[in-house]
mmCIF file with all atom_site columns, C-alpha atoms in Angstrom:
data_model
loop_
_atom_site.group_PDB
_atom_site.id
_atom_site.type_symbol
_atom_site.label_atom_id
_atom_site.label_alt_id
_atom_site.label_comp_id
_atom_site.label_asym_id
_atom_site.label_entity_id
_atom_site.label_seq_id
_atom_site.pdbx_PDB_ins_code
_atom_site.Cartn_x
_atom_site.Cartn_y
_atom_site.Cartn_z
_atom_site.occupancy
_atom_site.B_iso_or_equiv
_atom_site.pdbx_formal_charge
_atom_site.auth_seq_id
_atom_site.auth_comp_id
_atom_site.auth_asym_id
_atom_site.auth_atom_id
_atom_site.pdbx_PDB_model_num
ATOM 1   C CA . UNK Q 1 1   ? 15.362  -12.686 -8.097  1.00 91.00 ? 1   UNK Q CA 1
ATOM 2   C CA . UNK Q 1 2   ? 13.424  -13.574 -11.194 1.00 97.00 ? 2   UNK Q CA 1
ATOM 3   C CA . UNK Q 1 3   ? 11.734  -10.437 -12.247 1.00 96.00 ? 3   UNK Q CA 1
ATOM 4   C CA . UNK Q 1 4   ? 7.775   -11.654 -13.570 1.00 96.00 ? 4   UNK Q CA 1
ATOM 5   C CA . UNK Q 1 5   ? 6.930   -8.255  -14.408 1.00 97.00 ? 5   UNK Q CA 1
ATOM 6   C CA . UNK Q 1 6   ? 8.302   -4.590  -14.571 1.00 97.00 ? 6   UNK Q CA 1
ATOM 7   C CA . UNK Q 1 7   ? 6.201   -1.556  -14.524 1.00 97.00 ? 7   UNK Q CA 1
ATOM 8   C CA . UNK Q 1 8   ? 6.938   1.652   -16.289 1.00 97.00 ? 8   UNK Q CA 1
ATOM 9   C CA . UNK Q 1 9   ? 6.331   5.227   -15.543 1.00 97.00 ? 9   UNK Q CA 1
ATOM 10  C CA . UNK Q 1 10  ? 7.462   8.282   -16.022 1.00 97.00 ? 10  UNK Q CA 1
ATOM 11  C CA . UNK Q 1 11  ? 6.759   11.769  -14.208 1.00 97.00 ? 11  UNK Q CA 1
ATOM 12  C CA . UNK Q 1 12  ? 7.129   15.023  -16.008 1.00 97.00 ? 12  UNK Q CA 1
ATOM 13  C CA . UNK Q 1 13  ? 6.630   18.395  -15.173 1.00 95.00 ? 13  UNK Q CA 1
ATOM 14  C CA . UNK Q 1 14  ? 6.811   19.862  -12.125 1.00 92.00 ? 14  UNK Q CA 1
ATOM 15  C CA . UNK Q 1 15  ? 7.058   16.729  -9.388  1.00 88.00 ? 15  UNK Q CA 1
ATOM 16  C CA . UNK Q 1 16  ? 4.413   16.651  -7.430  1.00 93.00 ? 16  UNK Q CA 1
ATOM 17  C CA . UNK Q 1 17  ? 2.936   19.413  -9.676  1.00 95.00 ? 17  UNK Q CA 1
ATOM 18  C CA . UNK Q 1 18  ? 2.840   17.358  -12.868 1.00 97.00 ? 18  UNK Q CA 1
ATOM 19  C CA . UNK Q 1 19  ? 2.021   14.270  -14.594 1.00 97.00 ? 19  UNK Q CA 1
ATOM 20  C CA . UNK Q 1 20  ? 2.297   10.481  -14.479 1.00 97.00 ? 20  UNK Q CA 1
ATOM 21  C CA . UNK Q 1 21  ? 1.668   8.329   -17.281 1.00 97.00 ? 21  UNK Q CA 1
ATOM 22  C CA . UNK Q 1 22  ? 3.032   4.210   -17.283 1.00 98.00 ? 22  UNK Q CA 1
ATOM 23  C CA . UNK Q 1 23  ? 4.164   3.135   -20.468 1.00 98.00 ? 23  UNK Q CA 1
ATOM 24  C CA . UNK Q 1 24  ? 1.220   1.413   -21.288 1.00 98.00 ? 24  UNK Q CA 1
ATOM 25  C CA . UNK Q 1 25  ? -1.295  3.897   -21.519 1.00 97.00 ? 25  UNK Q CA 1
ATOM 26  C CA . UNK Q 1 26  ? -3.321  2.904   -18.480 1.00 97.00 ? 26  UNK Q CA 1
ATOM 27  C CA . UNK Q 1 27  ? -1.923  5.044   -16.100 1.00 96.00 ? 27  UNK Q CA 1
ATOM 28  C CA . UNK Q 1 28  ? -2.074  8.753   -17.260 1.00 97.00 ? 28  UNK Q CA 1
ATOM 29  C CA . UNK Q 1 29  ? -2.956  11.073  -14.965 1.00 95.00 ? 29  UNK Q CA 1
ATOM 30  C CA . UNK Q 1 30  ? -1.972  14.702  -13.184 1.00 97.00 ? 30  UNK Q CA 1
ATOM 31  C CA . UNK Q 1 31  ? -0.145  15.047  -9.981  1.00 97.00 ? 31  UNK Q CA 1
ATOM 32  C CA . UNK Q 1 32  ? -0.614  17.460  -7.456  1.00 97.00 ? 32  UNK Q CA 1
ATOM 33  C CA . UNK Q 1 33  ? 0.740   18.723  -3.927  1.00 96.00 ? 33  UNK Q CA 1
ATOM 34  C CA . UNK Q 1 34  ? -2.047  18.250  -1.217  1.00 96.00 ? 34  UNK Q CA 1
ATOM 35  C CA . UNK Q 1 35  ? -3.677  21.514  -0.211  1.00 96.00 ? 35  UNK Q CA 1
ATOM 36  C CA . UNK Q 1 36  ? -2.305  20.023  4.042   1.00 95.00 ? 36  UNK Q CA 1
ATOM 37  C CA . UNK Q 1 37  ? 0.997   20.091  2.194   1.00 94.00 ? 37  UNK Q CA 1
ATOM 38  C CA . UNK Q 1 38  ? 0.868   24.043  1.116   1.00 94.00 ? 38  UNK Q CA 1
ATOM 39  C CA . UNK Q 1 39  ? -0.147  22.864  -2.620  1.00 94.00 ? 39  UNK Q CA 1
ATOM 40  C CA . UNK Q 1 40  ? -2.810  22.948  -4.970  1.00 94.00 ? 40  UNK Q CA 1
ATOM 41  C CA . UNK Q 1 41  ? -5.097  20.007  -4.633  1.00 96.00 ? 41  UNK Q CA 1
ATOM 42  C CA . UNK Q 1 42  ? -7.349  18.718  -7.189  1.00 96.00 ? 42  UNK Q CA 1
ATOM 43  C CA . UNK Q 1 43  ? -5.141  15.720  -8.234  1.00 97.00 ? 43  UNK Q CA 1
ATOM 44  C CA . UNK Q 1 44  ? -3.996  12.957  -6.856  1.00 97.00 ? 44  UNK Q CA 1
ATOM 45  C CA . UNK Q 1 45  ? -0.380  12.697  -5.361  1.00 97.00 ? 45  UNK Q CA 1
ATOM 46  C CA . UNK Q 1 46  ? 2.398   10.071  -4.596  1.00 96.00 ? 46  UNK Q CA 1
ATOM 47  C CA . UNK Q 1 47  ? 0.716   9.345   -1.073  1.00 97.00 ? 47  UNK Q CA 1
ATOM 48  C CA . UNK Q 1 48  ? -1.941  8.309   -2.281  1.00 97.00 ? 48  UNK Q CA 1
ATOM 49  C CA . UNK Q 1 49  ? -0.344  5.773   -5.371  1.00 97.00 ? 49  UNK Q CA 1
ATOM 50  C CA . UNK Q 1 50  ? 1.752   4.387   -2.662  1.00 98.00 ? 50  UNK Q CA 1
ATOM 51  C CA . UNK Q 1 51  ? -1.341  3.331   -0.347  1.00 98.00 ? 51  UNK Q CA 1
ATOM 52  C CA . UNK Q 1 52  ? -3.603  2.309   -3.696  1.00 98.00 ? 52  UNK Q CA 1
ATOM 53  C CA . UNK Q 1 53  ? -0.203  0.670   -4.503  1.00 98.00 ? 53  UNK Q CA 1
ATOM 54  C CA . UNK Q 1 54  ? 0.457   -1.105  -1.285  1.00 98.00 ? 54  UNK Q CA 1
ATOM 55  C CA . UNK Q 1 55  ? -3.400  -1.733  0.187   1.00 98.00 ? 55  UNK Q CA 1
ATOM 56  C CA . UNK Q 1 56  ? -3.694  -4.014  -3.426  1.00 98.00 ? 56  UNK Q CA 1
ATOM 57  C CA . UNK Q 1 57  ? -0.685  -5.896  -2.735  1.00 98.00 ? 57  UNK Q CA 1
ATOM 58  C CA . UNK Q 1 58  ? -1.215  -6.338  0.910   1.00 98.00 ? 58  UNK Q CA 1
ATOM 59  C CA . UNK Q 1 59  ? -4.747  -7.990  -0.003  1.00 98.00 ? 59  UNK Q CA 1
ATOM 60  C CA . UNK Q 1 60  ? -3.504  -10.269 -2.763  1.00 98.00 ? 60  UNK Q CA 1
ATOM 61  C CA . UNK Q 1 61  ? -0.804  -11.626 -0.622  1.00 98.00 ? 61  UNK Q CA 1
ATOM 62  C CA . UNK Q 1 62  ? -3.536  -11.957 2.503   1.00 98.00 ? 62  UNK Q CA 1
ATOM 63  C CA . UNK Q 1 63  ? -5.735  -13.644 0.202   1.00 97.00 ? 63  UNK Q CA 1
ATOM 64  C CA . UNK Q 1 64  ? -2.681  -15.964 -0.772  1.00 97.00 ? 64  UNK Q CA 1
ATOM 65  C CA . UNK Q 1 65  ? -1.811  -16.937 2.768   1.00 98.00 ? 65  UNK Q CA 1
ATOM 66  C CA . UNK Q 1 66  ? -5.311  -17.344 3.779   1.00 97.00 ? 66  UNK Q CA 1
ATOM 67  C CA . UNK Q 1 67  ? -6.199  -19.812 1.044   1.00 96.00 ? 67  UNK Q CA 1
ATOM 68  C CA . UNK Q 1 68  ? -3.161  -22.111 1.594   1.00 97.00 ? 68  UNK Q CA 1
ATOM 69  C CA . UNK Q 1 69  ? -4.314  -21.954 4.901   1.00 97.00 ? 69  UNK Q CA 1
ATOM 70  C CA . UNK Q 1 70  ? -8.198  -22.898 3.472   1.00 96.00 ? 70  UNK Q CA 1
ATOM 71  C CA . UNK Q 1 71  ? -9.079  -19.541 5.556   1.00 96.00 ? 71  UNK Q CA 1
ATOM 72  C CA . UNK Q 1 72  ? -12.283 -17.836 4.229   1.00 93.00 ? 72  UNK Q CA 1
ATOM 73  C CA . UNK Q 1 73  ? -11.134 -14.050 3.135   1.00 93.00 ? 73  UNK Q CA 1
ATOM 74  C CA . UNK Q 1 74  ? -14.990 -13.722 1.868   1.00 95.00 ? 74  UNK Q CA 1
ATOM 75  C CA . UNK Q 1 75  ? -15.645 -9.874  2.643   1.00 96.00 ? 75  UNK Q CA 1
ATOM 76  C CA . UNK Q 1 76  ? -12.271 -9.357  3.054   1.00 97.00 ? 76  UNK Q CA 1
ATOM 77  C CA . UNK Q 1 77  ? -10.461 -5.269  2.657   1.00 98.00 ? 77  UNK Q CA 1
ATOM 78  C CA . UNK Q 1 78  ? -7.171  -3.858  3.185   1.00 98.00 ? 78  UNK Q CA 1
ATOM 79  C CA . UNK Q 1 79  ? -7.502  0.053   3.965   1.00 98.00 ? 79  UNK Q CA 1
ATOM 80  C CA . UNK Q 1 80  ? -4.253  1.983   3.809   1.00 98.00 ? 80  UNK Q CA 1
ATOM 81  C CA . UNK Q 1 81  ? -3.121  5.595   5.039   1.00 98.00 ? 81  UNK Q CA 1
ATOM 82  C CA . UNK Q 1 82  ? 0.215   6.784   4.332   1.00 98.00 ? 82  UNK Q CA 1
ATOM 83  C CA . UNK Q 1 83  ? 1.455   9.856   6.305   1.00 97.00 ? 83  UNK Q CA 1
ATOM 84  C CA . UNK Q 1 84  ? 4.545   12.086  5.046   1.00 97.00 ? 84  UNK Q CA 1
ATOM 85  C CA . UNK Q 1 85  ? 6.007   14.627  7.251   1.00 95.00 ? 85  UNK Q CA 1
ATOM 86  C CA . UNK Q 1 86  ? 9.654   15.760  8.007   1.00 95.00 ? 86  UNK Q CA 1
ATOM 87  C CA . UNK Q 1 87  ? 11.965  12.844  8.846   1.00 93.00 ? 87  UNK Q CA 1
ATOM 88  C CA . UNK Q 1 88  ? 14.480  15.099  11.467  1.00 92.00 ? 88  UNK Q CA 1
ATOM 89  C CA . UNK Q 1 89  ? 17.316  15.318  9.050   1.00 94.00 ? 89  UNK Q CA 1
ATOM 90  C CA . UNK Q 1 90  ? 16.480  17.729  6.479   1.00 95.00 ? 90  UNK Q CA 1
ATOM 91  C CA . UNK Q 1 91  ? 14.393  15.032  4.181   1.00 95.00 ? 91  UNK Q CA 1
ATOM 92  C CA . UNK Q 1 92  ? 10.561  13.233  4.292   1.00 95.00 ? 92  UNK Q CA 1
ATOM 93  C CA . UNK Q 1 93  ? 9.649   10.308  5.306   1.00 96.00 ? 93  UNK Q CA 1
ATOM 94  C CA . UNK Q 1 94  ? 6.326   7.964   4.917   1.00 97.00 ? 94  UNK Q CA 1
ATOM 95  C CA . UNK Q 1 95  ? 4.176   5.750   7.350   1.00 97.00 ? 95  UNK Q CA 1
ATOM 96  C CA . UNK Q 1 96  ? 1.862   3.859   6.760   1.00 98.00 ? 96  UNK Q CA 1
ATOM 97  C CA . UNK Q 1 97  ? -1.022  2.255   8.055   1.00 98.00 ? 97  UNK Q CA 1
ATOM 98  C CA . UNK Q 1 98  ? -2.854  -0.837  7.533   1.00 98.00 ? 98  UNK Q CA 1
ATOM 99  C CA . UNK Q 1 99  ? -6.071  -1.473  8.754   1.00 98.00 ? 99  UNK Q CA 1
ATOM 100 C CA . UNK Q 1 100 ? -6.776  -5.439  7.284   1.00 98.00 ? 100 UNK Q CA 1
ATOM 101 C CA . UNK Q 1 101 ? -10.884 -6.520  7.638   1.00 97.00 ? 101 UNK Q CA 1
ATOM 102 C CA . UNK Q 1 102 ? -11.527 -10.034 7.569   1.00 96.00 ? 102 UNK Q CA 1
ATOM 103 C CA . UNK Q 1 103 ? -15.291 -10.130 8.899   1.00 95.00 ? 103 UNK Q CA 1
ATOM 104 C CA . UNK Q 1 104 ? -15.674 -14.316 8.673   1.00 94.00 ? 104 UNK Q CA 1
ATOM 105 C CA . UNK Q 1 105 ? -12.607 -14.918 10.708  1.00 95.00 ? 105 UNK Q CA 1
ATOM 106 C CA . UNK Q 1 106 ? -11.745 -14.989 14.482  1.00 95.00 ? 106 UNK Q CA 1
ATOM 107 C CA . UNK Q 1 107 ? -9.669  -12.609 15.931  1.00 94.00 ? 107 UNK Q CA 1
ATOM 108 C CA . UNK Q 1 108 ? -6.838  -14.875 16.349  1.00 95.00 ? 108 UNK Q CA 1
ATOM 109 C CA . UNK Q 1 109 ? -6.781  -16.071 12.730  1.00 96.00 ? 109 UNK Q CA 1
ATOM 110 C CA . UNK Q 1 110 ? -7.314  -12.978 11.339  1.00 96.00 ? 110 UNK Q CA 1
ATOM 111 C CA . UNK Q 1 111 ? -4.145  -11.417 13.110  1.00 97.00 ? 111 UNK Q CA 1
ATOM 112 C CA . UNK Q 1 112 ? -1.987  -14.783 12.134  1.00 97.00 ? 112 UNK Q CA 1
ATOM 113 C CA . UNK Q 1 113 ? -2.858  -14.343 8.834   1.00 97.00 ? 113 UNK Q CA 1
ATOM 114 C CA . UNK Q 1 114 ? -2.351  -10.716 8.452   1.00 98.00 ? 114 UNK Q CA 1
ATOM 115 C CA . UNK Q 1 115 ? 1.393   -11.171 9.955   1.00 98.00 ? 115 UNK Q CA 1
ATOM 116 C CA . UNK Q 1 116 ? 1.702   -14.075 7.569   1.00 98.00 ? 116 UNK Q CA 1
ATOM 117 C CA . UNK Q 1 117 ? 0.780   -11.576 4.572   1.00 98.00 ? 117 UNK Q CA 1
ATOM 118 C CA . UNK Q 1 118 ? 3.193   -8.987  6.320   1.00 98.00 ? 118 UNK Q CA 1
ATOM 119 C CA . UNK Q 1 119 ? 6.375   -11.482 5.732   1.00 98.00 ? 119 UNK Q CA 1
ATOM 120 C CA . UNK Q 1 120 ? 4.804   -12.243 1.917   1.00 97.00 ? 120 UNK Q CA 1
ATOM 121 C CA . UNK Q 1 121 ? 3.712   -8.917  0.484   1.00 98.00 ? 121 UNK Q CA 1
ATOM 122 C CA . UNK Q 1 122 ? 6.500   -7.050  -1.711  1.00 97.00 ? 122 UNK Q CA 1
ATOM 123 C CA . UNK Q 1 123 ? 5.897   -4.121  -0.377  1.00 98.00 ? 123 UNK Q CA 1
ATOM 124 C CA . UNK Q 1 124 ? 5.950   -4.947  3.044   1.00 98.00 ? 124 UNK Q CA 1
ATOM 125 C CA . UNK Q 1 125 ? 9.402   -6.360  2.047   1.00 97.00 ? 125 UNK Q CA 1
ATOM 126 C CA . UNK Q 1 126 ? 10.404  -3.776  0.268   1.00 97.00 ? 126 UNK Q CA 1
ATOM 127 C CA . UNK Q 1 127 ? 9.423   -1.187  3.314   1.00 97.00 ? 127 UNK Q CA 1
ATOM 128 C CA . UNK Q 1 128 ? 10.676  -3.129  6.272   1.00 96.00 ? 128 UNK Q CA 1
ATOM 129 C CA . UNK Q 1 129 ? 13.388  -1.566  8.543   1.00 95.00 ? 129 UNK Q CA 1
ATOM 130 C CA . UNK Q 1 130 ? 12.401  1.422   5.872   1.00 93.00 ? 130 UNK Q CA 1
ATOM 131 C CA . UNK Q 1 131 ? 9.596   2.633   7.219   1.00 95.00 ? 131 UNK Q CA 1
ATOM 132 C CA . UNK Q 1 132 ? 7.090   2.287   10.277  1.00 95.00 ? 132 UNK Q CA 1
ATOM 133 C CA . UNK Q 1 133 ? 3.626   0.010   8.957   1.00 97.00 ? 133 UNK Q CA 1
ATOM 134 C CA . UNK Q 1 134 ? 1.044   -0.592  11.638  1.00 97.00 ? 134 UNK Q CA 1
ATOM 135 C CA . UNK Q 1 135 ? -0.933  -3.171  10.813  1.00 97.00 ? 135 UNK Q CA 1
ATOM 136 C CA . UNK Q 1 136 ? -4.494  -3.402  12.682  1.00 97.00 ? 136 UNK Q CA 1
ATOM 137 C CA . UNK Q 1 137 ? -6.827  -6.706  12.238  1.00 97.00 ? 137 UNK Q CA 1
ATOM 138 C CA . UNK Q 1 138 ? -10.874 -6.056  12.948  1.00 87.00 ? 138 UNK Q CA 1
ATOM 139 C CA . UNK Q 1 139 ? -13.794 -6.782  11.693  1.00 67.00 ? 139 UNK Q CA 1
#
């Protein structure tokens, strides 16, 4: 692979009870253990990075897919949930959830398109056989 870009950040503190800031200055933020998780709140946590993080990516590479198909993705969204919870052996594990909106397009399409983004977006590569993603299509 050809790497285009890398990002850099770096945690520090306590985990999930400390801070993130990328390397150049435009992410730079505090990091806290949800209140559901027995922590703090008032922050935002890795959860939610991961869906901002993978709901972005998912939409670029739908939009991608639906314009070499000449596919109208006018109105288009990509909502993601990510769930953590104990994974059975001692650890955590995520799923996540993708609910795709594509409000000009037919059912049909819409699904075809949103599997074709599935097979294209890097983190849907990255997570597959990793972790369960739903993906639902609607309007």
């Amino acid at each position: 692979m050809q790497v285009l870009y890398t990002a850099e950040v770096t945690a520090s503190g306590d985990g999930r009870n400390g801070h993130v800031a990328s390397s150049d200055g435009i992410l730079d933020f505090d990091v806290r253990t949800p209140k559901e998780m027995g922590g703090g709140g008032g922050a935002t946590n890795p959860e939610q990075l991961f869906a901002a993080g993978f709901a972005a990516c998912f939409h670029s590479a739908l939009r991608v897919v639906a314009r070499r198909a000449g596919a109208s993705v006018e109105g288009s969204e990509v909502h993601a949930r990510v769930g953590i919870g104990p994974n059975g052996s001692g650890g955590y594990g995520l799923e996540v959830w993708l609910a795709v909106t594509l409000p000009e397009l037919d059912p049909d399409t819409a699904q075809r398109l949103a599997d074709a983004a599935h097979q294209v977006c890097p983190y849907s590569n990255a997570t597959r056989g990793n972790i369960d993603v739903h993906i639902e299509v609607g309007k």
